[in-house]
PDB file of C-alpha atoms and ligand atoms in Angstrom:
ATOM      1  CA  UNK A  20       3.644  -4.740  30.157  1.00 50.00           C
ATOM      2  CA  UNK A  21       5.922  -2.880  27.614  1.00 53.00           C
ATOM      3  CA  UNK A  22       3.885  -0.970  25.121  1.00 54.00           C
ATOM      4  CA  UNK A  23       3.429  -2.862  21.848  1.00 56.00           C
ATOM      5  CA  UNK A  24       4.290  -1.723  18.452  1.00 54.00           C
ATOM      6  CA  UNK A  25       1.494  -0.262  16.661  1.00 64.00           C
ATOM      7  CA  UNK A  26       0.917  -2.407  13.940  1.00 69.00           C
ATOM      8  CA  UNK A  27      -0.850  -1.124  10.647  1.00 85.00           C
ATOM      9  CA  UNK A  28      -2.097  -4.221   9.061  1.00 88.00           C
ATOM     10  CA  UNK A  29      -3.356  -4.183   5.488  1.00 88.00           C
ATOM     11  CA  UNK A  30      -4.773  -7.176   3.901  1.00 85.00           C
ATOM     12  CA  UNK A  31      -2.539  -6.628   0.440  1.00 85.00           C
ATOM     13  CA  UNK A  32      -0.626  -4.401  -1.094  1.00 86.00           C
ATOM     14  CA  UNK A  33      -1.775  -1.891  -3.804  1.00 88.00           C
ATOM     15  CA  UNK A  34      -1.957  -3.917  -7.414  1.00 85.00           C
ATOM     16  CA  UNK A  35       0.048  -0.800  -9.024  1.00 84.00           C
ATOM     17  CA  UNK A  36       3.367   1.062  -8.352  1.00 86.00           C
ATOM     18  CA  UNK A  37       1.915   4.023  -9.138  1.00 91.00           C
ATOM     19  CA  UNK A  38      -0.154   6.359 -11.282  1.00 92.00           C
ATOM     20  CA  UNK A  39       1.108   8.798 -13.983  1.00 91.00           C
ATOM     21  CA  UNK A  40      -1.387  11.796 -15.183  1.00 91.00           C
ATOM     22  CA  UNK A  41      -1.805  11.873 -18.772  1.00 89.00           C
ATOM     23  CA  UNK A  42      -2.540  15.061 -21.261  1.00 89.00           C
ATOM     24  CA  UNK A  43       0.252  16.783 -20.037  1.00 83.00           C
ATOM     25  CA  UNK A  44       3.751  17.018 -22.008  1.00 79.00           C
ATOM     26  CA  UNK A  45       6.122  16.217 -19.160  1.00 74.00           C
ATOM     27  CA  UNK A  46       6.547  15.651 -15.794  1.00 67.00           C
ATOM     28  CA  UNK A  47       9.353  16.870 -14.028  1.00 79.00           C
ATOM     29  CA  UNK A  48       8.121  17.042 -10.525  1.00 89.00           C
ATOM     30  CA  UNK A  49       8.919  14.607  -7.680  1.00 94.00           C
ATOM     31  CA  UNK A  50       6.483  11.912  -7.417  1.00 95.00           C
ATOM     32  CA  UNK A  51       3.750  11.786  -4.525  1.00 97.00           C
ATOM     33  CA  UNK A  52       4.749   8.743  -2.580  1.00 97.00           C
ATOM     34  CA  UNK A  53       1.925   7.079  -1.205  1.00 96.00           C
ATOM     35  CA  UNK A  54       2.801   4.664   1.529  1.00 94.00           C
ATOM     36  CA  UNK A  55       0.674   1.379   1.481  1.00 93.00           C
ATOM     37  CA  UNK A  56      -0.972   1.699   5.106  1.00 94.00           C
ATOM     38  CA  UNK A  57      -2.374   5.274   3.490  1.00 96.00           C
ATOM     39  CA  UNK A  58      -3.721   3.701   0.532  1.00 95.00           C
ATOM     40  CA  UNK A  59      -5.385   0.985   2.800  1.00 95.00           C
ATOM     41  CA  UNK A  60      -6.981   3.620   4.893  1.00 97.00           C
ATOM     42  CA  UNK A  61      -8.465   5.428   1.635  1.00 97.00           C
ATOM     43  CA  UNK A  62      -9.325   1.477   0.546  1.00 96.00           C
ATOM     44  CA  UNK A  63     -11.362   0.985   4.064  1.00 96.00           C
ATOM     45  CA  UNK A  64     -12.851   4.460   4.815  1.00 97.00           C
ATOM     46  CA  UNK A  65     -13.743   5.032   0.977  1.00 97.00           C
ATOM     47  CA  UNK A  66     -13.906   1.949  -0.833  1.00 96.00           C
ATOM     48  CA  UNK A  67     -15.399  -0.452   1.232  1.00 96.00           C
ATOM     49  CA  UNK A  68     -17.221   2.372   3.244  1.00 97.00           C
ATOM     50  CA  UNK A  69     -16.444   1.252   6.445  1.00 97.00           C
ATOM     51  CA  UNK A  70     -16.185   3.835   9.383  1.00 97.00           C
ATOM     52  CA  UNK A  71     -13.039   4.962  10.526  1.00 96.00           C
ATOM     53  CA  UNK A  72     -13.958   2.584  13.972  1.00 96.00           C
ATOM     54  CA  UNK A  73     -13.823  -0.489  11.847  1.00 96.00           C
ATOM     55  CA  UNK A  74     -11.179   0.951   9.685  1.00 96.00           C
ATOM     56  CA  UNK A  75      -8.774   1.294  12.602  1.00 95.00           C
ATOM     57  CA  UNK A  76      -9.593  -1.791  14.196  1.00 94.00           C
ATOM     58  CA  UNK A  77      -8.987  -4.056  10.788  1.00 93.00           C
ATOM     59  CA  UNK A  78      -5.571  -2.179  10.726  1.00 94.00           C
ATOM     60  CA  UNK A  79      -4.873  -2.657  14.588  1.00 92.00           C
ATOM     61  CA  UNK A  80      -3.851   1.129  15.194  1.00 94.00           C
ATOM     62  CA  UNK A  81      -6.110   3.439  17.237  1.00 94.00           C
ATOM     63  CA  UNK A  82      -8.992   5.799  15.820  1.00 96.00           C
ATOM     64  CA  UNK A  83      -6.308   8.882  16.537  1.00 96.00           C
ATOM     65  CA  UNK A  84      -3.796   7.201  14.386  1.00 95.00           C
ATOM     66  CA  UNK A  85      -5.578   5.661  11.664  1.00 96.00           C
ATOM     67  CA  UNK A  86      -7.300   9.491  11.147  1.00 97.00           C
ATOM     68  CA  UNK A  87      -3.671  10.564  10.604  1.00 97.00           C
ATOM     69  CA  UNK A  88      -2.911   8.169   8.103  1.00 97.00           C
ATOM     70  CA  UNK A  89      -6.306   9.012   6.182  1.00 98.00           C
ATOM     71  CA  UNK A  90      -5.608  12.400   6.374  1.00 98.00           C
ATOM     72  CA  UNK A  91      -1.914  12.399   4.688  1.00 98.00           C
ATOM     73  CA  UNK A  92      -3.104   9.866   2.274  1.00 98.00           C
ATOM     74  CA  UNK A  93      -5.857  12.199   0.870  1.00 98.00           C
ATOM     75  CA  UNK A  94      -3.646  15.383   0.916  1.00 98.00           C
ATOM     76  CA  UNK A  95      -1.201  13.653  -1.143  1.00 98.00           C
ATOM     77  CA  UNK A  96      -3.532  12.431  -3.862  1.00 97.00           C
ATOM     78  CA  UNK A  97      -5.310  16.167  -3.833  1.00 98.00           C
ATOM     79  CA  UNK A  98      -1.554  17.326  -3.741  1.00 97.00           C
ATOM     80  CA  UNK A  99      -0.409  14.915  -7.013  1.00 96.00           C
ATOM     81  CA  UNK A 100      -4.006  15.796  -9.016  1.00 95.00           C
ATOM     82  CA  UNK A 101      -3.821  19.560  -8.668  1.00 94.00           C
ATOM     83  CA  UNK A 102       0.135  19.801  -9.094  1.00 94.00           C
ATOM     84  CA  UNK A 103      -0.005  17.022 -11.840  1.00 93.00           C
ATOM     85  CA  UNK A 104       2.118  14.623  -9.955  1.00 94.00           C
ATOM     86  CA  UNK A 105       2.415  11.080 -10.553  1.00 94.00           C
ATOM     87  CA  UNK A 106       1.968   8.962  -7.364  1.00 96.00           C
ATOM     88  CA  UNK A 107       4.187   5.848  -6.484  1.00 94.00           C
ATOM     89  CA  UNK A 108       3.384   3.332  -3.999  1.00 91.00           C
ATOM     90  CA  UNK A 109       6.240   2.378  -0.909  1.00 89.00           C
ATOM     91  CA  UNK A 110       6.254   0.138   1.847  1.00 85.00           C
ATOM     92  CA  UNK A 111       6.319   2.786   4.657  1.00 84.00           C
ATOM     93  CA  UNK A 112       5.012   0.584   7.977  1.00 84.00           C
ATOM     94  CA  UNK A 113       2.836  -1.666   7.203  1.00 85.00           C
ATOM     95  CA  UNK A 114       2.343  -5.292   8.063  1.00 84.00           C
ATOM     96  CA  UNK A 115       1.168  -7.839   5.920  1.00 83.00           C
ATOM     97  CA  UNK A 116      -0.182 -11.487   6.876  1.00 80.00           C
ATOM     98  CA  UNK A 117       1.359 -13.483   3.848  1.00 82.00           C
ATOM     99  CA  UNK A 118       4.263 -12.651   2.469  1.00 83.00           C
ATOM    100  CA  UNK A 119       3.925 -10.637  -1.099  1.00 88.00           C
ATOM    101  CA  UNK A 120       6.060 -10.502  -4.263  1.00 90.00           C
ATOM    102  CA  UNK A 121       6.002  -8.548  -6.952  1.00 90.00           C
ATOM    103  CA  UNK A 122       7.104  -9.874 -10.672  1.00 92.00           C
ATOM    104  CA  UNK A 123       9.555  -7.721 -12.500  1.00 93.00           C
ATOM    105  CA  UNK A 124       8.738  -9.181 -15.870  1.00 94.00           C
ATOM    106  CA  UNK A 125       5.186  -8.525 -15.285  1.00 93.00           C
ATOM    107  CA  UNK A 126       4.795  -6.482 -12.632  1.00 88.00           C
ATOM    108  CA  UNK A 127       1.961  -8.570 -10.984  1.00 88.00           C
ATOM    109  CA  UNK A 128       1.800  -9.110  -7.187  1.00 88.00           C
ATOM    110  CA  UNK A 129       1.067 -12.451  -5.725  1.00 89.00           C
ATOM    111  CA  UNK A 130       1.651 -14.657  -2.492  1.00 88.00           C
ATOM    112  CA  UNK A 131       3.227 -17.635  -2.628  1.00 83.00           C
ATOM    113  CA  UNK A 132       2.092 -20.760  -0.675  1.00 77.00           C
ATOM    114  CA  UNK A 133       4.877 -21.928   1.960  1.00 73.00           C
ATOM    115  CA  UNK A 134       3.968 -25.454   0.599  1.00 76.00           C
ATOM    116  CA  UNK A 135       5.444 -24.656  -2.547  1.00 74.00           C
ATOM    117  CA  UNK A 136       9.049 -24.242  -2.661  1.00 74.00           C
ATOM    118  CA  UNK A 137       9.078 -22.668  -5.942  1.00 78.00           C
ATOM    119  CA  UNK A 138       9.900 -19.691  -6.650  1.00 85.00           C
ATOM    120  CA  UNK A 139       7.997 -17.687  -8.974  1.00 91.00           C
ATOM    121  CA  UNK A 140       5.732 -15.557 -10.350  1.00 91.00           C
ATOM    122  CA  UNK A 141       1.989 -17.243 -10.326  1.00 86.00           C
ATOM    123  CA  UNK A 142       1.512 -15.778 -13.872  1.00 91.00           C
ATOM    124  CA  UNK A 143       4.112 -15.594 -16.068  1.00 95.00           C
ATOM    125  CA  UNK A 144       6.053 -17.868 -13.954  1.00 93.00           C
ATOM    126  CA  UNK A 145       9.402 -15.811 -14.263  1.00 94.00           C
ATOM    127  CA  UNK A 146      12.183 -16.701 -11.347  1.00 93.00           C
ATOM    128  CA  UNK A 147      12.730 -12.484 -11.292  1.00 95.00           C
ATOM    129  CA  UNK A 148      10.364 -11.931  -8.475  1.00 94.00           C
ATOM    130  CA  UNK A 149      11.392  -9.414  -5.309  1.00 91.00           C
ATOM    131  CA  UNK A 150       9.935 -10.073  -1.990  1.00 89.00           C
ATOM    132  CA  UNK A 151       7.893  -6.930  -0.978  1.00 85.00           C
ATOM    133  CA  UNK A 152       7.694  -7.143   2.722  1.00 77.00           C
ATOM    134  CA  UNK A 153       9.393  -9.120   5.398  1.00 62.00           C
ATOM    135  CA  UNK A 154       7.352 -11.322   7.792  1.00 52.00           C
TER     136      UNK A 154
HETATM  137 ZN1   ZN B  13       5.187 -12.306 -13.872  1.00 85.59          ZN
END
């Protein structure tokens, strides 16, 4: 059997594109990019508490890999609050059940019913929605 793709499955996306540190005058440095299966793994280990077992099996990757991805994603938030970076979210490999869209207008994130064959966003119902991740 050919080996299969590690998937890393998060449930959604993060509801932000980022975070910007405040109480400083500027920021000039490159952003911190957080990739969404790293914010899910700080979401699982540290929000809902779950053990990095569970973690890894709700994200279909093994223990190994999911420590990885827990790892980076906490150096890079130490890295952007002690060097006063901002943090943006990105895509990176992750696998999502429904497909997601985000609203420019409004910025919110949503999933949109395959029964409904309009378009838009589910709260400010603008038509200038991008599709986040491909199914
Ligand atoms: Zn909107």
């Amino acid at each position: 059997m050919p080996r299969r793709r590690r998937l890393r499955k998060i449930v959604a996306p993060p509801g932000f594109k980022g975070y910007k540190p405040y109480g400083i005058t500027h920021v000039s440095k490159e952003p911190v990019e957080l990739l969404y299966e790293e914010y899910e793994a700080i979401k699982l280990a540290d929000y809902d508490l779950l053990n990095h077992e569970e973690a890894a099996n709700l994200m279909g990757i093994s223990r190994p890999t999911f420590a990885r991805i827990y790892e980076s994603a906490r150096r890079k938030i130490a890295k952007a609050l002690v060097e006063t970076r901002e943090i943006k979210t990105v895509y990176g490999n992750a696998i999502m059940d429904k497909s997601w869209f985000v609203c420019n207008d409004c910025n919110s994130r949503f999933t949109i019913p395959k029964t409904m064959d309009k378009k838009q966003c589910a709260l400010c119902a603008s038509s200038n929605i991008e599709l986040i991740n491909k199914q």
